[in-house]
Amino acid sequence: MAPALVLVGSPVGHDRHDTGAWHPERPARLDAAMRGVDEPGLGEAIGVLEGRPAGPAELARVHDERYLEALAQFAAAGGGRLDPDTVASPGSWDTALLSAGMGLAAVEALSAGEAGAAFVVGRPPGHHATRDRAMGFCLLNNVAVAAASLTAAGERVLIVDWDVHHGNGTQDIFWNDPAVLYASTHQWPAYPGTGRADETGGPGAPGLTINVPLPPGATGDVALAALDEIVAPAVDQFSPTWVLVSAGFDAHREDPLADLAWSAGDYADLTARVMGYAPRVIAFLEGGYDLSALEHSVAATVATLAGETWRPEQATSGGPGRQVVDRVLRLRAELA
Ligand SMILES: [Zn+2]
């Protein structure tokens, strides 16, 4: 069987989001991720996704308009620190618009039948950004902007967030939205301190938030169990028409910011699982701060999206966390 086309888009080359000399969320991440796209030698299975900046009305579906104005002005005035972790430079606003717009371009291309999958290699990342607050290196919530464009068109969206940090912004934005199922695996305890197992969605969307808070050292087999045993049954009930992935790669064992123990091979397995949840898949780069781990993990993910096998590292198993999956299963049984 011929490999499936995967559209890849990135603001690399137009990246003017300058976080300073020592910030882990740095421009070299995009270069490493794009090396990862090239690594498996997928040839014509990789297509270029042409981007565009996100427009004000598209952003206003998930962000407060006063927040958007203030952020644009803050960058234009020279930028600086938005919180202890999060900075903006004069070029950050335009780069953030391009990253959010790249996700919208992916929605448009897949809607037009140009491909079945896309990978948005953007920065800054997005999943910590709330309606009215930048935090955790994030300015605009890229995955939420794309999801909201889909739900506005009547689609049902599953967001799988396998970044090592909980996507508090995405959870907040869709907390009470019956058209979005949000499922996150993340380290616990860790930044930003949200994502407990008993955070399961608002009264308008009961059970449509799934959190699997994993202990340090958890391996990829536990993440797969979370998808197979918790997320897959919820997906069967919810019947999403699209899957968006907050694809951070900072749960990799080499990542300097966190303590999970996954490998590039685990990302191949996770990607294969989410591809089974709906016919159209868009992955968004979130975290991932070891450049070599990021490159190989992106390679495994993109190859899997193309229907190819590329495993720079073996999948991992044997770490702690199985009991968390069981606890979440018990909690969901009580909800039902
Ligand atoms: Zn992260």
Coordinates of C-alpha atoms in Angstrom, one line a residue, residues 68-265:
L68 CA -5.9 39.5 22.3
E69 CA -5.6 43.3 22.0
A70 CA -3.4 43.5 25.2
L71 CA -1.1 40.8 23.9
A72 CA -0.6 42.4 20.5
Q73 CA 0.1 45.7 22.1
F74 CA 2.5 44.2 24.7
A75 CA 4.5 42.6 21.9
A76 CA 4.4 45.7 19.7
A77 CA 5.7 47.8 22.6
G78 CA 8.8 45.6 22.9
G79 CA 7.5 42.7 24.8
G80 CA 9.0 41.3 28.0
R81 CA 7.9 38.8 30.7
L82 CA 4.2 37.8 30.9
D83 CA 4.8 35.5 33.8
P84 CA 7.9 33.9 35.3
D85 CA 8.1 31.4 32.4
T86 CA 6.4 33.1 29.5
V87 CA 8.0 35.9 27.4
A88 CA 7.0 37.8 24.3
S89 CA 9.3 39.7 21.9
P90 CA 8.3 42.3 19.3
G91 CA 7.9 39.4 16.7
S92 CA 6.0 37.1 19.0
W93 CA 2.5 38.2 18.1
D94 CA 3.0 37.6 14.3
T95 CA 4.6 34.2 14.9
A96 CA 1.8 33.2 17.3
L97 CA -0.8 34.2 14.6
L98 CA 1.1 32.1 12.1
S99 CA 1.1 29.1 14.4
A100 CA -2.6 29.3 15.2
G101 CA -3.4 30.0 11.5
M102 CA -1.4 26.9 10.4
G103 CA -3.8 24.8 12.4
L104 CA -6.8 26.5 10.6
A105 CA -5.1 25.9 7.3
A106 CA -4.7 22.2 8.2
V107 CA -8.5 22.1 9.0
E108 CA -9.2 23.6 5.6
A109 CA -6.9 21.3 3.7
L110 CA -8.2 18.2 5.3
S111 CA -11.8 19.4 4.9
A112 CA -11.1 19.8 1.2
G113 CA -9.9 16.2 1.1
E114 CA -6.3 17.0 0.3
A115 CA -5.0 14.6 2.9
G116 CA -6.1 12.6 5.9
A117 CA -3.5 13.9 8.4
A118 CA -1.5 17.0 9.1
F119 CA 1.3 18.0 11.5
V120 CA 1.6 21.6 12.6
V121 CA 5.1 22.3 13.7
G122 CA 4.6 25.6 15.3
R123 CA 5.7 27.7 18.2
P124 CA 5.0 29.1 20.7
P125 CA 3.1 26.1 22.0
G126 CA -0.6 26.6 23.0
H127 CA -2.2 24.3 25.5
H128 CA -1.6 26.3 28.6
A129 CA -3.1 29.5 27.2
T130 CA -6.5 30.1 28.7
R131 CA -9.2 32.4 27.3
D132 CA -7.6 35.5 28.9
R133 CA -4.1 34.5 30.1
A134 CA -0.7 33.6 28.6
M135 CA 1.2 31.1 30.7
G136 CA 3.6 28.1 30.5
F137 CA 5.4 29.4 27.3
C138 CA 2.0 29.7 25.6
L139 CA 0.3 32.8 24.0
L140 CA -2.5 31.6 21.8
N141 CA -4.1 28.2 22.2
N142 CA -3.5 26.7 18.8
V143 CA -5.3 23.4 19.2
A144 CA -8.3 25.2 20.8
V145 CA -8.5 27.7 17.9
A146 CA -8.6 24.8 15.4
A147 CA -11.1 22.8 17.5
A148 CA -13.4 25.8 17.8
S149 CA -13.4 26.3 14.0
L150 CA -14.5 22.7 13.6
T151 CA -17.2 22.8 16.3
A152 CA -18.6 26.0 14.7
A153 CA -19.0 23.9 11.5
G154 CA -20.9 21.2 13.4
E155 CA -18.0 18.8 13.9
R156 CA -17.3 16.7 17.0
V157 CA -13.7 17.0 18.1
L158 CA -11.6 14.7 20.2
I159 CA -8.5 16.4 21.6
V160 CA -5.8 14.0 22.8
D161 CA -3.1 15.8 24.8
W162 CA -0.1 13.7 25.5
D163 CA 2.2 16.5 26.4
V164 CA 3.8 15.8 29.8
H165 CA 2.1 18.8 31.3
H166 CA -1.6 19.1 31.7
G167 CA -3.3 21.3 29.1
N168 CA -5.1 23.5 31.6
G169 CA -6.0 26.1 28.9
T170 CA -7.6 23.6 26.6
Q171 CA -9.5 22.0 29.4
D172 CA -10.8 25.4 30.6
I173 CA -11.9 26.5 27.2
F174 CA -13.9 23.3 26.5
W175 CA -14.9 22.4 30.1
N176 CA -18.6 22.8 29.4
D177 CA -18.7 22.2 25.6
P178 CA -20.6 19.0 24.6
A179 CA -18.9 19.1 21.1
V180 CA -15.4 18.5 22.5
L181 CA -13.9 15.4 24.2
Y182 CA -10.6 16.4 25.9
A183 CA -8.3 13.6 27.1
S184 CA -4.9 14.2 28.7
T185 CA -2.1 12.1 30.0
H186 CA 0.4 14.1 32.1
Q187 CA 2.9 13.9 34.9
W188 CA 1.6 14.4 38.4
P189 CA 2.6 16.4 40.3
A190 CA 3.9 18.8 37.8
Y191 CA 3.3 22.2 36.3
P192 CA 0.6 23.7 36.1
G193 CA -1.0 21.8 39.0
T194 CA -4.3 21.0 37.3
G195 CA -5.5 17.8 35.7
R196 CA -6.6 15.7 38.7
A197 CA -8.5 12.5 37.8
D198 CA -11.7 14.0 39.3
E199 CA -11.7 16.9 36.9
T200 CA -14.2 15.4 34.4
G201 CA -16.0 18.2 32.7
G202 CA -18.7 20.8 33.5
P203 CA -22.5 20.2 33.8
G204 CA -23.0 20.8 30.1
A205 CA -20.3 18.2 29.2
P206 CA -20.2 15.6 32.0
G207 CA -17.4 13.0 31.5
L208 CA -16.1 14.8 28.4
T209 CA -12.9 15.8 30.2
I210 CA -10.5 12.8 30.9
N211 CA -7.4 13.3 33.0
V212 CA -4.8 10.6 33.6
P213 CA -2.2 12.0 36.0
L214 CA 0.8 9.7 35.9
P215 CA 3.6 9.3 38.4
P216 CA 7.2 10.1 37.6
G217 CA 8.9 7.2 35.8
A218 CA 5.7 6.1 34.1
T219 CA 6.5 4.3 30.8
G220 CA 4.7 4.2 27.4
D221 CA 2.8 1.0 28.2
V222 CA 0.8 2.9 30.8
A223 CA -0.1 5.7 28.3
L224 CA -1.2 3.1 25.8
A225 CA -3.4 1.4 28.5
A226 CA -4.9 4.8 29.3
L227 CA -5.9 5.2 25.6
D228 CA -7.1 1.6 25.1
E229 CA -9.0 1.2 28.4
I230 CA -10.2 4.8 29.2
V231 CA -10.2 6.9 26.0
A232 CA -11.3 4.3 23.4
P233 CA -14.6 3.5 25.2
A234 CA -15.3 7.2 25.6
V235 CA -14.5 7.7 21.9
D236 CA -17.0 5.0 21.0
Q237 CA -19.7 6.8 22.9
F238 CA -18.7 10.3 21.7
S239 CA -18.1 9.5 18.0
P240 CA -15.7 12.2 17.1
T241 CA -15.4 13.3 13.5
W242 CA -11.9 14.7 14.0
V243 CA -8.9 14.1 16.2
L244 CA -6.6 16.9 17.2
V245 CA -3.5 16.0 19.1
S246 CA -1.6 18.3 21.5
A247 CA 1.6 16.5 20.6
G248 CA 4.2 17.5 23.1
F249 CA 7.3 15.3 23.3
D250 CA 8.4 16.3 26.8
A251 CA 7.3 13.0 28.3
H252 CA 10.4 11.5 26.6
R253 CA 12.8 10.1 29.1
E254 CA 15.6 12.5 27.9
D255 CA 13.5 15.6 28.4
P256 CA 15.1 18.1 30.9
L257 CA 11.8 19.6 32.1
A258 CA 9.9 16.5 33.4
D259 CA 10.3 12.9 34.6
L260 CA 8.2 10.5 32.6
A261 CA 10.1 7.7 30.8
W262 CA 8.7 7.4 27.3
S263 CA 10.7 6.9 24.1
A264 CA 10.3 7.8 20.4
G265 CA 8.8 4.3 19.9

